[in-house]
PDB file of C-alpha atoms and ligand atoms in Angstrom:
ATOM      1  CA  MET A  13      -1.956  -6.776 -18.154  1.00 96.00           C
ATOM      2  CA  LYS A  14      -4.176  -6.117 -15.182  1.00 98.00           C
ATOM      3  CA  LEU A  15      -3.700  -6.987 -11.514  1.00 98.00           C
ATOM      4  CA  VAL A  16      -6.439  -6.653  -8.890  1.00 99.00           C
ATOM      5  CA  LEU A  17      -5.409  -6.024  -5.291  1.00 99.00           C
ATOM      6  CA  VAL A  18      -7.858  -6.084  -2.380  1.00 98.00           C
ATOM      7  CA  ARG A  19      -7.023  -5.159   1.190  1.00 98.00           C
ATOM      8  CA  HIS A  20      -8.919  -7.452   3.583  1.00 98.00           C
ATOM      9  CA  GLY A  21     -12.202  -6.180   5.047  1.00 98.00           C
ATOM     10  CA  GLU A  22     -12.238  -4.612   8.507  1.00 98.00           C
ATOM     11  CA  SER A  23     -10.716  -6.995  11.072  1.00 98.00           C
ATOM     12  CA  ILE A  24     -11.668  -7.310  14.732  1.00 98.00           C
ATOM     13  CA  TRP A  25      -8.446  -5.523  15.657  1.00 98.00           C
ATOM     14  CA  ASN A  26      -9.034  -2.761  13.050  1.00 97.00           C
ATOM     15  CA  LYS A  27     -12.350  -2.220  14.798  1.00 96.00           C
ATOM     16  CA  GLU A  28     -10.641  -2.087  18.209  1.00 97.00           C
ATOM     17  CA  ASN A  29      -7.914   0.146  16.702  1.00 97.00           C
ATOM     18  CA  LEU A  30      -5.034  -2.145  17.683  1.00 98.00           C
ATOM     19  CA  PHE A  31      -1.691  -2.511  15.893  1.00 98.00           C
ATOM     20  CA  THR A  32      -2.099  -5.900  14.207  1.00 98.00           C
ATOM     21  CA  GLY A  33       0.812  -6.839  11.932  1.00 98.00           C
ATOM     22  CA  TRP A  34       1.261 -10.631  11.902  1.00 98.00           C
ATOM     23  CA  THR A  35      -1.359 -11.242  14.630  1.00 98.00           C
ATOM     24  CA  ASP A  36      -3.817 -13.668  13.073  1.00 98.00           C
ATOM     25  CA  VAL A  37      -7.179 -12.021  13.847  1.00 98.00           C
ATOM     26  CA  ASP A  38     -10.323 -12.617  11.843  1.00 98.00           C
ATOM     27  CA  LEU A  39     -12.707 -10.268  10.026  1.00 98.00           C
ATOM     28  CA  SER A  40     -15.376  -8.342  11.929  1.00 98.00           C
ATOM     29  CA  GLU A  41     -18.973  -8.595  10.708  1.00 98.00           C
ATOM     30  CA  THR A  42     -18.436  -5.325   8.824  1.00 98.00           C
ATOM     31  CA  GLY A  43     -15.292  -6.806   7.296  1.00 98.00           C
ATOM     32  CA  GLU A  44     -17.160  -9.880   6.064  1.00 98.00           C
ATOM     33  CA  LYS A  45     -19.724  -7.619   4.430  1.00 98.00           C
ATOM     34  CA  GLU A  46     -17.017  -5.447   2.852  1.00 98.00           C
ATOM     35  CA  ALA A  47     -15.365  -8.556   1.416  1.00 98.00           C
ATOM     36  CA  ALA A  48     -18.628  -9.836  -0.058  1.00 98.00           C
ATOM     37  CA  ASP A  49     -19.312  -6.351  -1.493  1.00 98.00           C
ATOM     38  CA  ALA A  50     -15.874  -6.426  -3.150  1.00 98.00           C
ATOM     39  CA  GLY A  51     -16.793  -9.754  -4.777  1.00 98.00           C
ATOM     40  CA  ARG A  52     -20.080  -8.353  -6.043  1.00 98.00           C
ATOM     41  CA  THR A  53     -18.378  -5.253  -7.442  1.00 98.00           C
ATOM     42  CA  LEU A  54     -15.822  -7.376  -9.305  1.00 98.00           C
ATOM     43  CA  LEU A  55     -18.573  -9.586 -10.702  1.00 98.00           C
ATOM     44  CA  GLU A  56     -20.757  -6.629 -11.739  1.00 98.00           C
ATOM     45  CA  GLN A  57     -17.821  -4.944 -13.446  1.00 98.00           C
ATOM     46  CA  GLY A  58     -17.040  -8.057 -15.470  1.00 98.00           C
ATOM     47  CA  TYR A  59     -13.793  -9.107 -13.757  1.00 98.00           C
ATOM     48  CA  ASP A  60     -12.776 -12.747 -13.732  1.00 98.00           C
ATOM     49  CA  PHE A  61      -9.620 -14.518 -12.561  1.00 98.00           C
ATOM     50  CA  ASP A  62      -7.447 -17.566 -13.163  1.00 98.00           C
ATOM     51  CA  LEU A  63      -5.273 -17.478 -10.055  1.00 98.00           C
ATOM     52  CA  CYS A  64      -5.371 -15.905  -6.581  1.00 99.00           C
ATOM     53  CA  TYR A  65      -2.669 -15.064  -4.079  1.00 99.00           C
ATOM     54  CA  THR A  66      -3.103 -14.298  -0.422  1.00 98.00           C
ATOM     55  CA  SER A  67      -1.129 -14.225   2.823  1.00 98.00           C
ATOM     56  CA  TYR A  68      -0.941 -16.684   5.735  1.00 98.00           C
ATOM     57  CA  LEU A  69      -3.310 -14.461   7.764  1.00 98.00           C
ATOM     58  CA  LYS A  70      -6.979 -15.378   8.057  1.00 98.00           C
ATOM     59  CA  ARG A  71      -8.359 -11.861   7.606  1.00 98.00           C
ATOM     60  CA  ALA A  72      -6.965 -11.878   4.042  1.00 99.00           C
ATOM     61  CA  ILE A  73      -7.739 -15.563   3.400  1.00 99.00           C
ATOM     62  CA  HIS A  74     -11.362 -15.128   4.513  1.00 99.00           C
ATOM     63  CA  THR A  75     -11.704 -11.937   2.461  1.00 99.00           C
ATOM     64  CA  LEU A  76     -10.660 -13.918  -0.598  1.00 99.00           C
ATOM     65  CA  ASP A  77     -13.134 -16.689   0.356  1.00 98.00           C
ATOM     66  CA  HIS A  78     -16.011 -14.174   0.480  1.00 98.00           C
ATOM     67  CA  ILE A  79     -14.996 -12.638  -2.858  1.00 99.00           C
ATOM     68  CA  LEU A  80     -14.762 -16.029  -4.578  1.00 98.00           C
ATOM     69  CA  GLU A  81     -18.061 -17.105  -3.039  1.00 98.00           C
ATOM     70  CA  GLU A  82     -19.805 -14.016  -4.465  1.00 98.00           C
ATOM     71  CA  MET A  83     -18.208 -14.593  -7.851  1.00 98.00           C
ATOM     72  CA  ASP A  84     -19.011 -18.332  -7.829  1.00 98.00           C
ATOM     73  CA  ARG A  85     -15.302 -18.990  -8.286  1.00 98.00           C
ATOM     74  CA  CYS A  86     -14.566 -21.010  -5.114  1.00 98.00           C
ATOM     75  CA  TRP A  87     -12.731 -23.546  -7.283  1.00 98.00           C
ATOM     76  CA  LEU A  88     -10.005 -21.116  -8.357  1.00 98.00           C
ATOM     77  CA  PRO A  89      -6.454 -22.026  -7.324  1.00 98.00           C
ATOM     78  CA  VAL A  90      -5.210 -20.012  -4.352  1.00 98.00           C
ATOM     79  CA  VAL A  91      -1.557 -19.617  -3.450  1.00 98.00           C
ATOM     80  CA  LYS A  92      -0.888 -18.676   0.173  1.00 98.00           C
ATOM     81  CA  THR A  93       2.421 -17.086   1.064  1.00 97.00           C
ATOM     82  CA  TRP A  94       3.723 -15.300   4.160  1.00 97.00           C
ATOM     83  CA  LYS A  95       5.571 -12.992   1.747  1.00 96.00           C
ATOM     84  CA  LEU A  96       2.244 -11.140   1.346  1.00 98.00           C
ATOM     85  CA  ASN A  97       1.641 -10.875   5.111  1.00 98.00           C
ATOM     86  CA  GLU A  98       1.024  -7.493   6.698  1.00 98.00           C
ATOM     87  CA  ARG A  99       4.092  -5.509   7.741  1.00 98.00           C
ATOM     88  CA  HIS A 100       5.385  -7.042  10.981  1.00 98.00           C
ATOM     89  CA  TYR A 101       4.579  -4.445  13.644  1.00 98.00           C
ATOM     90  CA  GLY A 102       7.040  -5.856  16.216  1.00 98.00           C
ATOM     91  CA  ALA A 103       6.411  -4.937  19.842  1.00 98.00           C
ATOM     92  CA  LEU A 104       3.628  -2.508  18.838  1.00 98.00           C
ATOM     93  CA  GLN A 105       1.357  -5.455  18.000  1.00 98.00           C
ATOM     94  CA  GLY A 106      -1.618  -5.544  20.358  1.00 98.00           C
ATOM     95  CA  LEU A 107      -1.258  -1.899  21.471  1.00 98.00           C
ATOM     96  CA  ASN A 108      -4.110   0.536  20.896  1.00 97.00           C
ATOM     97  CA  LYS A 109      -3.080   3.127  18.278  1.00 97.00           C
ATOM     98  CA  SER A 110      -4.793   6.064  20.026  1.00 96.00           C
ATOM     99  CA  GLU A 111      -3.429   5.147  23.457  1.00 97.00           C
ATOM    100  CA  THR A 112       0.016   4.852  21.877  1.00 97.00           C
ATOM    101  CA  ALA A 113      -0.483   8.332  20.355  1.00 97.00           C
ATOM    102  CA  LEU A 114      -1.450   9.692  23.783  1.00 96.00           C
ATOM    103  CA  LYS A 115       1.654   8.145  25.335  1.00 97.00           C
ATOM    104  CA  TYR A 116       4.271   8.837  22.627  1.00 96.00           C
ATOM    105  CA  GLY A 117       2.571  11.596  20.573  1.00 96.00           C
ATOM    106  CA  GLU A 118       0.710  11.483  17.266  1.00 96.00           C
ATOM    107  CA  GLU A 119       3.870  12.408  15.355  1.00 95.00           C
ATOM    108  CA  GLN A 120       5.729   9.363  16.700  1.00 96.00           C
ATOM    109  CA  VAL A 121       2.776   7.112  15.878  1.00 96.00           C
ATOM    110  CA  LYS A 122       2.673   8.535  12.335  1.00 94.00           C
ATOM    111  CA  ILE A 123       6.411   7.795  12.020  1.00 95.00           C
ATOM    112  CA  TRP A 124       5.865   4.212  13.203  1.00 96.00           C
ATOM    113  CA  ARG A 125       2.823   3.759  10.960  1.00 95.00           C
ATOM    114  CA  ARG A 126       3.794   5.547   7.783  1.00 93.00           C
ATOM    115  CA  SER A 127       7.500   6.432   7.586  1.00 93.00           C
ATOM    116  CA  PHE A 128       9.469   4.690   4.876  1.00 96.00           C
ATOM    117  CA  ASP A 129      12.403   3.192   6.708  1.00 96.00           C
ATOM    118  CA  ILE A 130      11.771   3.477  10.449  1.00 96.00           C
ATOM    119  CA  ALA A 131      10.937   0.126  12.008  1.00 97.00           C
ATOM    120  CA  PRO A 132       8.791  -0.307  15.135  1.00 97.00           C
ATOM    121  CA  PRO A 133      10.463  -1.600  18.323  1.00 97.00           C
ATOM    122  CA  PHE A 134      11.303  -5.264  17.678  1.00 97.00           C
ATOM    123  CA  LEU A 135       9.879  -8.275  19.514  1.00 97.00           C
ATOM    124  CA  GLU A 136      12.284 -10.103  21.818  1.00 96.00           C
ATOM    125  CA  GLU A 137      13.494 -13.355  20.247  1.00 94.00           C
ATOM    126  CA  THR A 138      11.941 -15.268  23.137  1.00 95.00           C
ATOM    127  CA  ASP A 139       8.531 -13.654  22.621  1.00 96.00           C
ATOM    128  CA  PRO A 140       6.025 -16.370  21.649  1.00 96.00           C
ATOM    129  CA  ARG A 141       4.914 -14.019  18.855  1.00 96.00           C
ATOM    130  CA  ASN A 142       8.350 -14.389  17.219  1.00 95.00           C
ATOM    131  CA  PRO A 143       7.386 -16.001  13.862  1.00 95.00           C
ATOM    132  CA  ALA A 144      10.398 -18.310  14.151  1.00 92.00           C
ATOM    133  CA  LEU A 145       8.605 -19.938  17.114  1.00 94.00           C
ATOM    134  CA  GLN A 146       5.270 -20.269  15.311  1.00 95.00           C
ATOM    135  CA  GLU A 147       3.967 -23.360  13.569  1.00 94.00           C
ATOM    136  CA  GLN A 148       2.950 -21.617  10.342  1.00 93.00           C
ATOM    137  CA  TYR A 149       6.516 -20.424   9.626  1.00 94.00           C
ATOM    138  CA  ARG A 150       8.405 -23.615  10.552  1.00 89.00           C
ATOM    139  CA  GLN A 151       9.426 -24.368   6.947  1.00 83.00           C
ATOM    140  CA  GLU A 152      11.108 -21.006   6.548  1.00 83.00           C
ATOM    141  CA  LYS A 153      12.819 -21.362   9.900  1.00 67.00           C
ATOM    142  CA  SER A 154      14.395 -24.642   8.894  1.00 59.00           C
ATOM    143  CA  GLN A 155      15.656 -23.170   5.615  1.00 58.00           C
ATOM    144  CA  SER A 156      17.203 -20.066   7.099  1.00 56.00           C
ATOM    145  CA  GLY A 157      16.985 -18.875  10.657  1.00 51.00           C
ATOM    146  CA  ASP A 158      17.207 -15.171   9.970  1.00 57.00           C
ATOM    147  CA  ILE A 159      14.658 -14.321   7.282  1.00 82.00           C
ATOM    148  CA  LEU A 160      11.632 -14.116   9.554  1.00 93.00           C
ATOM    149  CA  PRO A 161      11.173 -10.618  10.987  1.00 95.00           C
ATOM    150  CA  LEU A 162      10.836  -9.438  14.583  1.00 96.00           C
ATOM    151  CA  GLY A 163       9.552  -6.108  13.267  1.00 97.00           C
ATOM    152  CA  GLU A 164       9.648  -4.350   9.892  1.00 98.00           C
ATOM    153  CA  SER A 165       9.737  -0.878   8.367  1.00 98.00           C
ATOM    154  CA  LEU A 166       7.836  -0.356   5.104  1.00 98.00           C
ATOM    155  CA  LYS A 167      11.226  -0.608   3.372  1.00 97.00           C
ATOM    156  CA  ASP A 168      11.765  -4.067   4.919  1.00 97.00           C
ATOM    157  CA  THR A 169       8.253  -5.049   3.803  1.00 98.00           C
ATOM    158  CA  ILE A 170       9.029  -3.876   0.258  1.00 98.00           C
ATOM    159  CA  GLU A 171      12.184  -6.005   0.336  1.00 96.00           C
ATOM    160  CA  ARG A 172      10.129  -9.156   0.997  1.00 96.00           C
ATOM    161  CA  VAL A 173       6.958  -8.395  -1.024  1.00 97.00           C
ATOM    162  CA  VAL A 174       8.484  -7.021  -4.243  1.00 98.00           C
ATOM    163  CA  PRO A 175      10.840  -9.963  -5.026  1.00 96.00           C
ATOM    164  CA  TYR A 176       7.866 -12.310  -4.526  1.00 97.00           C
ATOM    165  CA  TYR A 177       5.799 -10.145  -6.860  1.00 98.00           C
ATOM    166  CA  ASN A 178       8.499 -10.140  -9.558  1.00 97.00           C
ATOM    167  CA  ASP A 179       9.487 -13.807  -9.255  1.00 97.00           C
ATOM    168  CA  VAL A 180       6.046 -15.350  -8.848  1.00 98.00           C
ATOM    169  CA  ILE A 181       3.032 -13.064  -9.395  1.00 98.00           C
ATOM    170  CA  LEU A 182       4.328 -11.080 -12.382  1.00 98.00           C
ATOM    171  CA  LYS A 183       5.546 -14.332 -13.923  1.00 97.00           C
ATOM    172  CA  SER A 184       2.029 -15.787 -13.824  1.00 97.00           C
ATOM    173  CA  MET A 185       0.583 -12.541 -15.229  1.00 98.00           C
ATOM    174  CA  LYS A 186       3.069 -12.709 -18.100  1.00 97.00           C
ATOM    175  CA  GLU A 187       1.867 -16.274 -18.755  1.00 97.00           C
ATOM    176  CA  GLY A 188      -1.566 -14.742 -19.382  1.00 97.00           C
ATOM    177  CA  LYS A 189      -3.169 -15.462 -15.998  1.00 98.00           C
ATOM    178  CA  ARG A 190      -5.687 -12.980 -14.595  1.00 98.00           C
ATOM    179  CA  VAL A 191      -4.524 -12.502 -11.012  1.00 98.00           C
ATOM    180  CA  LEU A 192      -6.347 -11.443  -7.850  1.00 99.00           C
ATOM    181  CA  VAL A 193      -4.364 -10.659  -4.681  1.00 99.00           C
ATOM    182  CA  ALA A 194      -6.015 -10.389  -1.244  1.00 99.00           C
ATOM    183  CA  ALA A 195      -3.525  -8.835   1.136  1.00 98.00           C
ATOM    184  CA  HIS A 196      -2.982  -6.098   3.731  1.00 98.00           C
ATOM    185  CA  GLY A 197      -2.705  -2.335   4.085  1.00 98.00           C
ATOM    186  CA  ASN A 198       1.081  -2.247   4.208  1.00 98.00           C
ATOM    187  CA  SER A 199       1.897  -5.205   1.950  1.00 98.00           C
ATOM    188  CA  ILE A 200      -0.276  -3.435  -0.648  1.00 98.00           C
ATOM    189  CA  ARG A 201       1.444  -0.092   0.112  1.00 98.00           C
ATOM    190  CA  ALA A 202       4.748  -1.887  -0.581  1.00 98.00           C
ATOM    191  CA  LEU A 203       3.469  -2.833  -4.046  1.00 98.00           C
ATOM    192  CA  VAL A 204       1.986   0.641  -4.667  1.00 98.00           C
ATOM    193  CA  GLN A 205       5.362   2.233  -3.833  1.00 98.00           C
ATOM    194  CA  TYR A 206       7.125  -0.133  -6.205  1.00 98.00           C
ATOM    195  CA  PHE A 207       4.618   0.068  -9.079  1.00 98.00           C
ATOM    196  CA  GLU A 208       4.436   3.860  -9.035  1.00 98.00           C
ATOM    197  CA  ASN A 209       8.041   4.436  -7.976  1.00 97.00           C
ATOM    198  CA  LEU A 210       6.838   6.728  -5.162  1.00 97.00           C
ATOM    199  CA  LYS A 211       9.358   8.677  -3.116  1.00 96.00           C
ATOM    200  CA  PRO A 212       9.560   7.946   0.632  1.00 94.00           C
ATOM    201  CA  GLU A 213       7.771  11.260   1.337  1.00 94.00           C
ATOM    202  CA  GLU A 214       4.994  10.360  -1.126  1.00 96.00           C
ATOM    203  CA  ILE A 215       4.159   6.921   0.297  1.00 94.00           C
ATOM    204  CA  VAL A 216       3.598   8.471   3.770  1.00 93.00           C
ATOM    205  CA  ASP A 217       0.171   9.728   2.743  1.00 92.00           C
ATOM    206  CA  VAL A 218      -1.002   6.574   0.986  1.00 96.00           C
ATOM    207  CA  ASN A 219      -3.716   4.758   2.963  1.00 96.00           C
ATOM    208  CA  ILE A 220      -5.378   1.671   1.520  1.00 98.00           C
ATOM    209  CA  PRO A 221      -9.134   1.350   2.201  1.00 97.00           C
ATOM    210  CA  THR A 222     -10.503  -1.984   3.446  1.00 98.00           C
ATOM    211  CA  GLY A 223     -12.324  -4.244   0.991  1.00 98.00           C
ATOM    212  CA  ILE A 224     -12.084  -2.055  -2.116  1.00 98.00           C
ATOM    213  CA  PRO A 225     -10.686  -3.612  -5.309  1.00 98.00           C
ATOM    214  CA  LEU A 226      -7.690  -1.670  -6.633  1.00 98.00           C
ATOM    215  CA  VAL A 227      -6.967  -2.380 -10.284  1.00 98.00           C
ATOM    216  CA  TYR A 228      -3.486  -1.818 -11.738  1.00 98.00           C
ATOM    217  CA  GLU A 229      -2.781  -1.865 -15.435  1.00 98.00           C
ATOM    218  CA  PHE A 230       0.694  -2.572 -16.809  1.00 98.00           C
ATOM    219  CA  ASP A 231       2.238  -2.809 -20.249  1.00 96.00           C
ATOM    220  CA  GLU A 232       3.580  -6.134 -21.489  1.00 92.00           C
ATOM    221  CA  ALA A 233       6.941  -5.486 -19.831  1.00 92.00           C
ATOM    222  CA  GLY A 234       5.203  -4.977 -16.484  1.00 93.00           C
ATOM    223  CA  LYS A 235       5.524  -1.177 -16.454  1.00 96.00           C
ATOM    224  CA  PHE A 236       2.779   0.746 -14.618  1.00 97.00           C
ATOM    225  CA  ILE A 237       0.238   2.479 -16.883  1.00 98.00           C
ATOM    226  CA  LYS A 238      -2.686   3.408 -14.617  1.00 98.00           C
ATOM    227  CA  LYS A 239      -4.717   2.413 -11.576  1.00 98.00           C
ATOM    228  CA  GLU A 240      -8.276   2.738 -10.362  1.00 98.00           C
ATOM    229  CA  TYR A 241     -10.287   1.841  -7.276  1.00 98.00           C
ATOM    230  CA  LEU A 242     -13.623   0.182  -8.052  1.00 98.00           C
ATOM    231  CA  GLY A 243     -16.469   1.830  -6.162  1.00 93.00           C
ATOM    232  CA  ASP A 244     -17.994   5.108  -5.116  1.00 93.00           C
ATOM    233  CA  PRO A 245     -15.169   7.715  -4.950  1.00 95.00           C
ATOM    234  CA  GLU A 246     -16.691   9.511  -1.931  1.00 95.00           C
ATOM    235  CA  ALA A 247     -17.047   6.279   0.067  1.00 93.00           C
ATOM    236  CA  ILE A 248     -13.479   5.285  -0.865  1.00 95.00           C
ATOM    237  CA  LYS A 249     -12.130   8.694   0.202  1.00 96.00           C
ATOM    238  CA  SER A 250     -13.904   8.464   3.529  1.00 95.00           C
ATOM    239  CA  LYS A 251     -12.521   4.941   4.119  1.00 94.00           C
ATOM    240  CA  MET A 252      -8.979   6.190   3.387  1.00 95.00           C
ATOM    241  CA  GLU A 253      -9.436   9.064   5.842  1.00 95.00           C
ATOM    242  CA  LYS A 254     -10.695   6.611   8.451  1.00 92.00           C
ATOM    243  CA  VAL A 255      -7.515   4.541   8.085  1.00 93.00           C
ATOM    244  CA  ALA A 256      -5.320   7.669   8.336  1.00 93.00           C
ATOM    245  CA  ALA A 257      -7.196   8.826  11.468  1.00 92.00           C
ATOM    246  CA  GLN A 258      -6.521   5.588  13.370  1.00 92.00           C
ATOM    247  CA  GLY A 259      -3.292   7.116  14.675  1.00 90.00           C
ATOM    248  CA  SER A 260      -5.062  10.077  16.231  1.00 92.00           C
ATOM    249  CA  ALA A 261      -4.866  10.467  20.009  1.00 90.00           C
ATOM    250  CA  SER A 262      -8.581  11.168  20.269  1.00 81.00           C
ATOM    251  CA  LYS A 263      -9.724   8.021  18.515  1.00 58.00           C
ATOM    252  CA  THR A 264     -10.221   5.158  20.925  1.00 47.00           C
ATOM    253  CA  SER A 265     -12.018   2.613  18.746  1.00 47.00           C
TER     254      SER A 265
HETATM  255  O1  2PG B  16      -2.212  -2.591  12.425  1.00 74.61           O
HETATM  256  C1  2PG B  16      -1.828  -2.977  11.294  1.00 74.61           C
HETATM  257  O2  2PG B  16      -1.283  -4.061  11.090  1.00 74.61           O
HETATM  258  C2  2PG B  16      -2.006  -2.059  10.092  1.00 74.61           C
HETATM  259  C3  2PG B  16      -3.167  -2.439   9.253  1.00 74.61           C
HETATM  260  O3  2PG B  16      -4.349  -2.614   9.956  1.00 74.61           O
HETATM  261  O4  2PG B  16      -2.232  -0.779  10.584  1.00 74.61           O
HETATM  262  P1  2PG B  16      -1.679   0.618  10.043  1.00 74.61           P
HETATM  263  O5  2PG B  16      -2.736   1.143   9.127  1.00 74.61           O
HETATM  264  O6  2PG B  16      -1.570   1.402  11.319  1.00 74.61           O
HETATM  265  O7  2PG B  16      -0.362   0.416   9.388  1.00 74.61           O
END
């Protein structure tokens, strides 16, 4: 069984180097192009799909739209779920990553960005950015008041993404569906950690490039066999380094 994961193309806030999390910002022009390129790569390499999953955030939704447009597969069913949203970055959302590194130090920013179980400072409950106060999450709020986050560590993100993967996505793969997921840097890192059983110190250095299809192969039981990024290895490496460098104090955009 194969699963294709794509991190959304560059967003406007990626370009401005701002902590984004659940902020619903759109793709930049570069991001739109990256998404279309991902669609062309998948088409050229003979990939096809039966079912797509994405988050509630428009940078991932629009990435999927561009991919499906390029593949002439706009008619494919798409399931949207907040369970695939980016990690909730709490009160860091909207702050510039480099300015935050200047203020608190690069080490602290790396801890906030990449540590396994350290959460960012949480939003106040009264903050209008609290998902429990937002229209798109009203169903979840009425079911249970406490499942929507005010901030998340990677571990918290794993605890919401992985059960969704096992209960819903893996189930459809086992039914024979070819699945494409358009998601986010840290919701994909959550899956990478789970698939490859990475240790907390190993996931720290994993950075997911924007708009590059990542193909996982599993055995029939769902056990990880191998993975590969589709595209030019040098370009992919440089994109990963760019993501890692966003927490540097000297990078302002
Ligand atoms: O700001 C964010 O939401 C994420 C992804 O863009 O950033 P980081 O790579 O710092 O986890």
